[in-house]
């Protein structure tokens, strides 16, 4: 009888080789952050090798909160008092007091009745969207074409019907909604700041369409919380629209400088997700130390108006500097600065040269994160990237562009 066993090693190797041949194989740099010196970090090119100091230009710790003294002190104090872990799921171990207070404060920040935390923004989106669409009978989801992979995962895992509207195209969304059965439950899912192009959704117009068709609205604000609005509560808050969103989803892993995700909404909706979402029920809770750090970070973010202004000013300055140098920077409405390359191999090589030769760390962004042919370096200036660091980045990028014969701006 012939051997019918699968050669799993060969299968795995072949698939990885295909990724490498397409220029999509991901290599993670060994980076060690330096407390108090953000955006500087230590890079090791080989395991156990001597570290080299580099400047990080792609962190999502947009305001440097991961090294804020008040945040670190709050976390150290809670570790001393409660220890490290959560002890299990909230169903088993109960709610830590820090987590109860954090959710109360997050809800108030967004002008909502309740909030619910998860172990990441990805889990928050996957759990909330999947349970809402699955548990609402005959629900149909309308999803922006540029929504994050976590939202797509939640929508697909719900097994509910869904339709995709063209990115930020309100008229197309209206057409799709009008074609759906009038009495069918509808949910519209979109983001505020889209992290790869840096553009911003027309939230008011999307809410108008939702109101016309009686649809629930689900807004992902992960790249906006902490950064926009008088208290940093996001684009919806900045534009006075928070009350029009049924669900606001955010993260503790970007401007908060920590890890975790959350949703905020009515007490009834949040209780609904809490009671039915496996991604919440069966997952170990965020530990008290993270919750305490997030509370301290939130207090800091609420009062960080000047820091937000500096952040926006630095983003605008970097865009102008790169444009003046003839580099193909994609215009954006937000703090995100995409620098277009357009080829996976070239994008990866540009990132390698920046790191090895110029001590600048930027991760290449390739398919499937962005469509093929739109590969890019995604730059995220912070309030702590001063003029000297920007000038050094510009000069280094020009050197790399010349060496790789990359196209300049048209």
CSV table of C-alpha atoms in Angstrom, one decimal:
chain,number,residue,atom,x,y,z
A,1,UNK,CA,0.0,0.0,0.0
A,2,UNK,CA,1.5,3.4,-1.0
A,3,UNK,CA,2.5,5.8,1.7
A,4,UNK,CA,-0.3,8.4,1.8
A,5,UNK,CA,1.0,10.5,4.6
A,6,UNK,CA,1.3,14.3,4.0
A,7,UNK,CA,4.8,15.7,4.0
A,8,UNK,CA,4.0,18.7,6.2
A,9,UNK,CA,7.6,20.0,6.3
A,10,UNK,CA,7.7,20.1,2.5
A,11,UNK,CA,4.3,21.9,2.4
A,12,UNK,CA,5.4,24.5,4.9
A,13,UNK,CA,8.7,25.1,3.2
A,14,UNK,CA,7.1,25.5,-0.2
A,15,UNK,CA,4.6,28.0,1.0
A,16,UNK,CA,7.3,30.0,2.8
A,17,UNK,CA,9.5,29.9,-0.4
A,18,UNK,CA,6.6,31.3,-2.4
A,19,UNK,CA,6.3,34.2,0.1
A,20,UNK,CA,10.0,34.9,-0.2
A,21,UNK,CA,9.9,34.8,-4.0
A,22,UNK,CA,7.0,37.3,-4.0
A,23,UNK,CA,9.0,39.6,-1.7
A,24,UNK,CA,6.3,39.2,1.0
A,25,UNK,CA,8.2,37.3,3.6
A,26,UNK,CA,8.2,39.3,6.8
A,27,UNK,CA,11.5,39.8,8.7
A,28,UNK,CA,11.1,41.3,12.2
A,29,UNK,CA,14.0,43.5,13.5
A,30,UNK,CA,15.3,42.8,17.0
A,31,UNK,CA,14.4,46.2,18.6
A,32,UNK,CA,14.8,47.2,22.2
A,33,UNK,CA,13.2,50.5,23.3
A,34,UNK,CA,15.1,52.8,25.6
A,35,UNK,CA,13.0,54.2,28.5
A,36,UNK,CA,13.3,58.0,28.5
A,37,UNK,CA,14.9,58.3,25.0
A,38,UNK,CA,12.0,57.7,22.6
A,39,UNK,CA,12.2,57.5,19.6
A,40,UNK,CA,15.7,56.1,20.0
A,41,UNK,CA,16.0,52.3,20.4
A,42,UNK,CA,18.7,49.5,20.3
A,43,UNK,CA,18.9,47.2,17.2
A,44,UNK,CA,20.7,43.9,17.1
A,45,UNK,CA,21.4,42.5,13.7
A,46,UNK,CA,22.3,39.1,15.0
A,47,UNK,CA,21.1,37.1,18.0
A,48,UNK,CA,23.3,38.0,21.0
A,49,UNK,CA,25.1,40.6,18.9
A,50,UNK,CA,26.2,44.1,20.1
A,51,UNK,CA,23.4,46.6,19.9
A,52,UNK,CA,23.4,49.7,17.6
A,53,UNK,CA,21.4,52.8,18.4
A,54,UNK,CA,18.7,53.6,15.8
A,55,UNK,CA,15.9,56.1,15.3
A,56,UNK,CA,12.4,54.5,15.1
A,57,UNK,CA,10.2,56.1,12.4
A,58,UNK,CA,7.3,53.6,12.3
A,59,UNK,CA,6.0,53.2,15.9
A,60,UNK,CA,2.3,53.4,16.6
A,61,UNK,CA,3.2,54.8,20.1
A,62,UNK,CA,2.2,58.1,18.5
A,63,UNK,CA,2.7,60.3,21.6
A,64,UNK,CA,5.4,58.4,23.4
A,65,UNK,CA,3.1,57.3,26.2
A,66,UNK,CA,4.8,54.0,26.5
A,67,UNK,CA,7.6,55.8,28.3
A,68,UNK,CA,5.5,58.4,30.2
A,69,UNK,CA,6.7,58.6,33.8
A,70,UNK,CA,3.2,58.7,35.2
A,71,UNK,CA,2.2,55.6,33.3
A,72,UNK,CA,5.3,53.7,34.4
A,73,UNK,CA,4.8,54.8,38.0
A,74,UNK,CA,1.2,53.7,38.0
A,75,UNK,CA,2.1,50.3,36.6
A,76,UNK,CA,4.9,49.8,39.1
A,77,UNK,CA,2.6,50.7,42.0
A,78,UNK,CA,-0.1,48.2,40.9
A,79,UNK,CA,2.4,45.4,40.4
A,80,UNK,CA,3.6,45.9,44.0
A,81,UNK,CA,0.0,45.9,45.3
A,82,UNK,CA,-1.7,43.2,43.2
A,83,UNK,CA,1.0,41.2,41.4
A,84,UNK,CA,1.2,40.7,37.6
A,85,UNK,CA,-1.5,38.5,36.0
A,86,UNK,CA,-5.3,38.6,35.8
A,87,UNK,CA,-5.7,35.1,37.1
A,88,UNK,CA,-7.8,33.9,34.2
A,89,UNK,CA,-10.9,35.0,32.3
A,90,UNK,CA,-13.2,37.5,33.9
A,91,UNK,CA,-15.9,34.8,34.1
A,92,UNK,CA,-13.5,32.7,36.3
A,93,UNK,CA,-11.4,35.3,38.2
A,94,UNK,CA,-13.9,38.2,38.3
A,95,UNK,CA,-13.2,41.8,37.3
A,96,UNK,CA,-10.1,43.5,38.7
A,97,UNK,CA,-10.9,46.8,40.2
A,98,UNK,CA,-8.5,48.6,37.9
A,99,UNK,CA,-10.4,47.1,34.9
A,100,UNK,CA,-13.7,48.2,36.2
A,101,UNK,CA,-12.5,51.7,36.6
A,102,UNK,CA,-10.8,51.8,33.2
A,103,UNK,CA,-14.0,50.7,31.5
A,104,UNK,CA,-16.0,53.4,33.3
A,105,UNK,CA,-13.4,56.1,32.3
A,106,UNK,CA,-13.3,54.9,28.7
A,107,UNK,CA,-17.0,55.1,28.4
A,108,UNK,CA,-17.2,58.6,29.9
A,109,UNK,CA,-14.3,59.7,27.5
A,110,UNK,CA,-16.4,58.7,24.5
A,111,UNK,CA,-19.7,59.9,25.9
A,112,UNK,CA,-21.1,56.4,26.1
A,113,UNK,CA,-22.8,54.5,28.9
A,114,UNK,CA,-20.4,51.5,29.0
A,115,UNK,CA,-17.2,50.1,27.6
A,116,UNK,CA,-15.7,46.6,27.4
A,117,UNK,CA,-12.0,45.8,27.2
A,118,UNK,CA,-10.3,43.0,25.2
A,119,UNK,CA,-6.7,41.8,24.9
A,120,UNK,CA,-6.1,43.7,21.6
A,121,UNK,CA,-7.8,45.9,19.1
A,122,UNK,CA,-7.9,43.0,16.7
A,123,UNK,CA,-9.7,40.8,19.2
A,124,UNK,CA,-12.1,43.7,20.0
A,125,UNK,CA,-13.1,44.1,16.4
A,126,UNK,CA,-13.3,40.3,15.6
A,127,UNK,CA,-15.3,39.6,18.8
A,128,UNK,CA,-17.7,42.5,18.6
A,129,UNK,CA,-18.5,42.5,14.9
A,130,UNK,CA,-18.8,38.7,14.7
A,131,UNK,CA,-21.2,38.5,17.6
A,132,UNK,CA,-23.3,41.4,16.6
A,133,UNK,CA,-23.8,40.2,13.1
A,134,UNK,CA,-24.3,36.5,14.1
A,135,UNK,CA,-26.7,37.2,16.9
A,136,UNK,CA,-28.9,39.8,15.1
A,137,UNK,CA,-31.2,37.6,12.9
A,138,UNK,CA,-30.7,38.1,9.2
A,139,UNK,CA,-28.2,40.9,9.7
A,140,UNK,CA,-26.4,42.3,6.7
A,141,UNK,CA,-23.1,44.2,7.1
A,142,UNK,CA,-21.9,47.0,4.9
A,143,UNK,CA,-18.1,47.3,5.1
A,144,UNK,CA,-15.8,49.9,3.8
A,145,UNK,CA,-13.4,48.4,1.2
A,146,UNK,CA,-10.4,49.6,3.1
A,147,UNK,CA,-11.4,48.2,6.5
A,148,UNK,CA,-8.7,46.6,8.7
A,149,UNK,CA,-8.1,42.8,8.6
A,150,UNK,CA,-9.5,42.5,12.1
A,151,UNK,CA,-12.9,44.0,11.0
A,152,UNK,CA,-12.9,41.7,7.9
A,153,UNK,CA,-12.2,38.7,10.2
A,154,UNK,CA,-15.1,39.6,12.5
A,155,UNK,CA,-17.4,40.1,9.5
A,156,UNK,CA,-16.4,36.8,7.9
A,157,UNK,CA,-16.5,34.8,11.1
A,158,UNK,CA,-20.0,36.0,11.8
A,159,UNK,CA,-21.2,34.1,8.7
A,160,UNK,CA,-23.6,36.9,8.1
A,161,UNK,CA,-24.3,38.4,4.7
A,162,UNK,CA,-22.1,41.3,3.8
A,163,UNK,CA,-21.5,43.8,1.1
A,164,UNK,CA,-18.5,46.0,0.5
A,165,UNK,CA,-18.9,49.7,-0.4
A,166,UNK,CA,-16.1,51.6,-2.2
A,167,UNK,CA,-13.7,53.3,0.1
A,168,UNK,CA,-15.3,56.4,1.7
A,169,UNK,CA,-17.9,56.4,-1.0
A,170,UNK,CA,-21.1,57.5,0.7
A,171,UNK,CA,-23.2,57.4,-2.6
A,172,UNK,CA,-22.2,53.8,-3.2
A,173,UNK,CA,-23.1,52.9,0.4
A,174,UNK,CA,-26.5,54.5,-0.1
A,175,UNK,CA,-27.1,52.5,-3.3
A,176,UNK,CA,-26.3,49.2,-1.6
A,177,UNK,CA,-28.5,50.0,1.4
A,178,UNK,CA,-31.4,51.0,-0.9
A,179,UNK,CA,-31.1,47.7,-2.7
A,180,UNK,CA,-31.4,45.7,0.5
A,181,UNK,CA,-34.7,44.6,1.9
A,182,UNK,CA,-36.3,47.5,3.9
A,183,UNK,CA,-36.9,45.5,7.1
A,184,UNK,CA,-33.6,43.7,7.2
A,185,UNK,CA,-31.3,44.6,10.1
A,186,UNK,CA,-28.2,46.5,8.8
A,187,UNK,CA,-24.8,47.3,10.3
A,188,UNK,CA,-22.3,49.8,8.7
A,189,UNK,CA,-18.6,49.2,9.7
A,190,UNK,CA,-15.9,51.8,8.9
A,191,UNK,CA,-12.8,53.4,10.3
A,192,UNK,CA,-12.0,57.1,11.1
A,193,UNK,CA,-8.3,57.3,10.2
A,194,UNK,CA,-7.2,54.6,7.7
A,195,UNK,CA,-3.7,53.7,8.7
A,196,UNK,CA,-2.1,53.0,5.3
A,197,UNK,CA,-3.2,56.0,3.3
A,198,UNK,CA,-3.8,58.3,6.3
A,199,UNK,CA,-7.2,59.5,5.0
A,200,UNK,CA,-10.3,60.2,7.1
A,201,UNK,CA,-13.8,58.9,6.7
A,202,UNK,CA,-16.7,61.3,6.1
A,203,UNK,CA,-18.3,60.2,9.4
A,204,UNK,CA,-21.2,62.7,9.4
A,205,UNK,CA,-22.3,61.7,5.9
A,206,UNK,CA,-22.0,58.0,6.8
A,207,UNK,CA,-24.1,58.6,9.9
A,208,UNK,CA,-26.7,60.4,7.8
A,209,UNK,CA,-27.0,57.4,5.5
A,210,UNK,CA,-27.2,55.1,8.5
A,211,UNK,CA,-30.0,57.1,10.0
A,212,UNK,CA,-32.0,57.1,6.7
A,213,UNK,CA,-31.9,53.3,6.6
A,214,UNK,CA,-32.0,52.5,10.4
A,215,UNK,CA,-28.6,50.9,10.4
A,216,UNK,CA,-26.3,50.4,13.3
A,217,UNK,CA,-22.9,52.3,13.0
A,218,UNK,CA,-19.6,50.7,14.0
A,219,UNK,CA,-16.6,53.0,14.0
A,220,UNK,CA,-13.0,51.8,14.4
A,221,UNK,CA,-11.0,54.8,15.9
A,222,UNK,CA,-7.8,52.9,16.7
A,223,UNK,CA,-5.5,55.4,14.8
A,224,UNK,CA,-7.4,58.4,16.2
A,225,UNK,CA,-8.0,57.8,19.9
A,226,UNK,CA,-5.6,60.0,21.9
A,227,UNK,CA,-4.8,62.1,18.9
A,228,UNK,CA,-7.8,64.1,17.9
A,229,UNK,CA,-10.4,66.2,19.7
A,230,UNK,CA,-10.2,68.5,22.7
A,231,UNK,CA,-9.6,65.6,25.0
A,232,UNK,CA,-8.2,63.2,22.5
A,233,UNK,CA,-11.3,61.0,22.2
A,234,UNK,CA,-10.9,60.7,18.4
A,235,UNK,CA,-12.2,62.1,15.1
A,236,UNK,CA,-15.9,61.5,16.1
A,237,UNK,CA,-15.4,63.5,19.2
A,238,UNK,CA,-13.5,66.2,17.4
A,239,UNK,CA,-16.4,66.6,15.0
A,240,UNK,CA,-19.1,66.4,17.6
A,241,UNK,CA,-20.4,63.1,16.3
A,242,UNK,CA,-19.8,60.6,19.1
A,243,UNK,CA,-23.5,60.4,20.0
A,244,UNK,CA,-24.3,59.3,16.4
A,245,UNK,CA,-22.1,56.2,16.6
A,246,UNK,CA,-23.6,53.0,18.1
A,247,UNK,CA,-20.2,51.4,18.7
A,248,UNK,CA,-16.8,53.2,19.0
A,249,UNK,CA,-13.9,50.8,19.0
A,250,UNK,CA,-10.4,51.8,20.2
A,251,UNK,CA,-7.1,50.4,21.2
A,252,UNK,CA,-4.7,50.8,24.1
A,253,UNK,CA,-1.8,49.7,21.9
A,254,UNK,CA,-1.2,52.9,20.0
A,255,UNK,CA,-1.5,56.4,21.4
A,256,UNK,CA,-2.0,54.8,24.9
A,257,UNK,CA,1.4,53.2,24.6
A,258,UNK,CA,0.3,49.8,26.0
A,259,UNK,CA,-1.8,46.9,24.7
A,260,UNK,CA,-5.4,45.9,24.6
A,261,UNK,CA,-8.6,47.1,22.8
A,262,UNK,CA,-12.1,48.1,23.7
A,263,UNK,CA,-15.6,49.0,22.5
A,264,UNK,CA,-17.8,51.7,23.9
A,265,UNK,CA,-21.6,52.1,23.4
A,266,UNK,CA,-24.9,51.8,25.2
A,267,UNK,CA,-25.0,49.7,28.3
A,268,UNK,CA,-27.4,47.3,26.6
A,269,UNK,CA,-25.2,46.8,23.5
A,270,UNK,CA,-22.0,46.3,25.6
A,271,UNK,CA,-23.8,43.8,27.8
A,272,UNK,CA,-25.0,42.0,24.7
A,273,UNK,CA,-21.4,41.7,23.4
A,274,UNK,CA,-20.1,40.7,26.9
A,275,UNK,CA,-22.7,38.0,27.2
A,276,UNK,CA,-22.4,36.4,23.8
A,277,UNK,CA,-18.8,37.0,22.4
A,278,UNK,CA,-16.5,33.9,22.7
A,279,UNK,CA,-13.5,36.2,22.1
A,280,UNK,CA,-14.4,38.0,25.3
A,281,UNK,CA,-15.8,35.2,27.5
A,282,UNK,CA,-13.0,32.6,27.0
A,283,UNK,CA,-10.0,34.9,26.9
A,284,UNK,CA,-7.8,35.8,29.9
A,285,UNK,CA,-8.5,39.3,31.0
A,286,UNK,CA,-6.1,42.2,30.8
A,287,UNK,CA,-4.1,42.2,34.0
A,288,UNK,CA,-4.5,45.0,36.5
A,289,UNK,CA,-1.0,46.3,35.7
A,290,UNK,CA,-2.1,47.0,32.1
A,291,UNK,CA,-5.4,48.5,33.2
A,292,UNK,CA,-3.6,50.8,35.7
A,293,UNK,CA,-1.2,51.9,33.0
A,294,UNK,CA,-4.1,52.6,30.6
A,295,UNK,CA,-5.9,54.7,33.3
A,296,UNK,CA,-2.8,56.8,33.9
A,297,UNK,CA,-2.3,57.1,30.1
A,298,UNK,CA,-5.9,58.2,29.6
A,299,UNK,CA,-5.6,60.9,32.3
A,300,UNK,CA,-2.4,62.1,30.5
A,301,UNK,CA,-4.0,62.0,27.1
A,302,UNK,CA,-7.1,64.0,28.2
A,303,UNK,CA,-4.8,66.8,29.2
A,304,UNK,CA,-2.3,66.5,26.3
A,305,UNK,CA,-3.6,69.3,24.0
A,306,UNK,CA,-0.2,70.8,23.4
A,307,UNK,CA,1.4,67.4,22.7
A,308,UNK,CA,-1.3,66.7,20.1
A,309,UNK,CA,-0.7,70.1,18.5
A,310,UNK,CA,3.1,69.3,18.3
A,311,UNK,CA,2.3,65.9,16.9
A,312,UNK,CA,0.2,67.4,14.1
A,313,UNK,CA,2.8,70.1,13.4
A,314,UNK,CA,5.6,67.6,13.1
A,315,UNK,CA,3.5,65.4,10.7
A,316,UNK,CA,2.8,68.5,8.5
A,317,UNK,CA,6.5,69.5,8.6
A,318,UNK,CA,7.7,66.0,7.6
A,319,UNK,CA,5.2,65.8,4.7
A,320,UNK,CA,6.5,69.2,3.4
A,321,UNK,CA,10.2,68.2,3.9
A,322,UNK,CA,9.7,65.0,1.9
A,323,UNK,CA,7.7,66.7,-0.8
A,324,UNK,CA,10.3,69.5,-1.2
A,325,UNK,CA,12.9,66.7,-1.6
A,326,UNK,CA,10.9,65.3,-4.5
A,327,UNK,CA,10.1,62.1,-2.7
A,328,UNK,CA,6.8,60.4,-3.5
A,329,UNK,CA,4.9,61.2,-0.3
A,330,UNK,CA,1.2,60.4,-0.5
A,331,UNK,CA,-0.9,63.4,0.6
A,332,UNK,CA,-2.9,62.5,3.7
A,333,UNK,CA,-5.3,64.3,6.1
A,334,UNK,CA,-3.9,62.8,9.2
A,335,UNK,CA,-0.6,62.2,11.1
A,336,UNK,CA,0.3,59.2,8.9
A,337,UNK,CA,2.9,59.8,6.2
A,338,UNK,CA,3.0,57.1,3.5
A,339,UNK,CA,6.1,57.2,1.2
A,340,UNK,CA,5.3,55.2,-1.9
A,341,UNK,CA,7.7,52.7,-3.4
A,342,UNK,CA,5.5,50.5,-5.6
A,343,UNK,CA,7.5,47.3,-5.6
A,344,UNK,CA,7.8,44.7,-2.8
A,345,UNK,CA,11.5,43.8,-3.3
A,346,UNK,CA,12.5,47.5,-3.6
A,347,UNK,CA,10.4,48.3,-0.5
A,348,UNK,CA,12.1,45.6,1.5
A,349,UNK,CA,15.6,46.7,0.3
A,350,UNK,CA,14.9,50.3,1.0
A,351,UNK,CA,14.0,49.4,4.6
A,352,UNK,CA,17.2,47.3,4.9
A,353,UNK,CA,19.4,50.1,3.7
A,354,UNK,CA,17.9,52.6,6.0
A,355,UNK,CA,18.4,50.4,9.0
A,356,UNK,CA,21.9,49.0,8.1
A,357,UNK,CA,23.5,52.1,6.7
A,358,UNK,CA,21.6,55.0,8.2
A,359,UNK,CA,20.4,53.6,11.5
A,360,UNK,CA,16.8,54.4,10.7
A,361,UNK,CA,14.1,51.8,11.5
A,362,UNK,CA,11.1,51.7,9.1
A,363,UNK,CA,9.2,48.5,8.3
A,364,UNK,CA,8.3,47.9,4.7
A,365,UNK,CA,4.5,47.6,4.0
A,366,UNK,CA,3.7,45.0,1.4
A,367,UNK,CA,0.8,42.9,0.2
A,368,UNK,CA,-1.6,41.9,1.7
A,369,UNK,CA,-1.5,44.9,4.1
A,370,UNK,CA,-1.7,47.1,0.9
A,371,UNK,CA,-2.6,46.2,-2.7
A,372,UNK,CA,0.2,44.9,-4.9
A,373,UNK,CA,1.9,47.8,-6.7
A,374,UNK,CA,1.3,50.2,-3.8
A,375,UNK,CA,4.1,49.0,-1.5
A,376,UNK,CA,5.3,51.8,0.8
A,377,UNK,CA,7.2,52.9,3.8
A,378,UNK,CA,4.8,54.1,6.4
A,379,UNK,CA,6.3,56.9,8.5
A,380,UNK,CA,4.7,58.0,11.8
A,381,UNK,CA,6.4,61.2,13.2
A,382,UNK,CA,5.8,61.9,16.8
A,383,UNK,CA,6.2,65.1,18.9
A,384,UNK,CA,9.7,63.8,19.8
A,385,UNK,CA,11.0,63.7,16.2
A,386,UNK,CA,12.8,67.0,16.1
A,387,UNK,CA,14.0,69.0,13.1
A,388,UNK,CA,17.4,67.4,13.1
A,389,UNK,CA,15.9,63.9,13.0
A,390,UNK,CA,13.6,64.9,10.2
A,391,UNK,CA,16.5,66.4,8.2
A,392,UNK,CA,18.5,63.2,8.7
A,393,UNK,CA,15.6,61.1,7.6
A,394,UNK,CA,15.1,63.2,4.5
A,395,UNK,CA,18.8,63.0,3.5
A,396,UNK,CA,18.9,59.2,4.2
A,397,UNK,CA,15.8,58.6,2.1
A,398,UNK,CA,17.3,60.6,-0.8
A,399,UNK,CA,20.4,58.5,-0.6
A,400,UNK,CA,18.4,55.2,-0.7
A,401,UNK,CA,16.2,56.4,-3.5
A,402,UNK,CA,19.3,57.2,-5.6
A,403,UNK,CA,21.0,53.9,-4.9
A,404,UNK,CA,17.9,51.9,-5.8
A,405,UNK,CA,16.9,54.1,-8.7
A,406,UNK,CA,13.5,54.5,-7.2
A,407,UNK,CA,11.1,56.9,-8.9
A,408,UNK,CA,10.7,60.4,-7.5
A,409,UNK,CA,7.4,62.3,-7.3
A,410,UNK,CA,5.9,63.2,-10.7
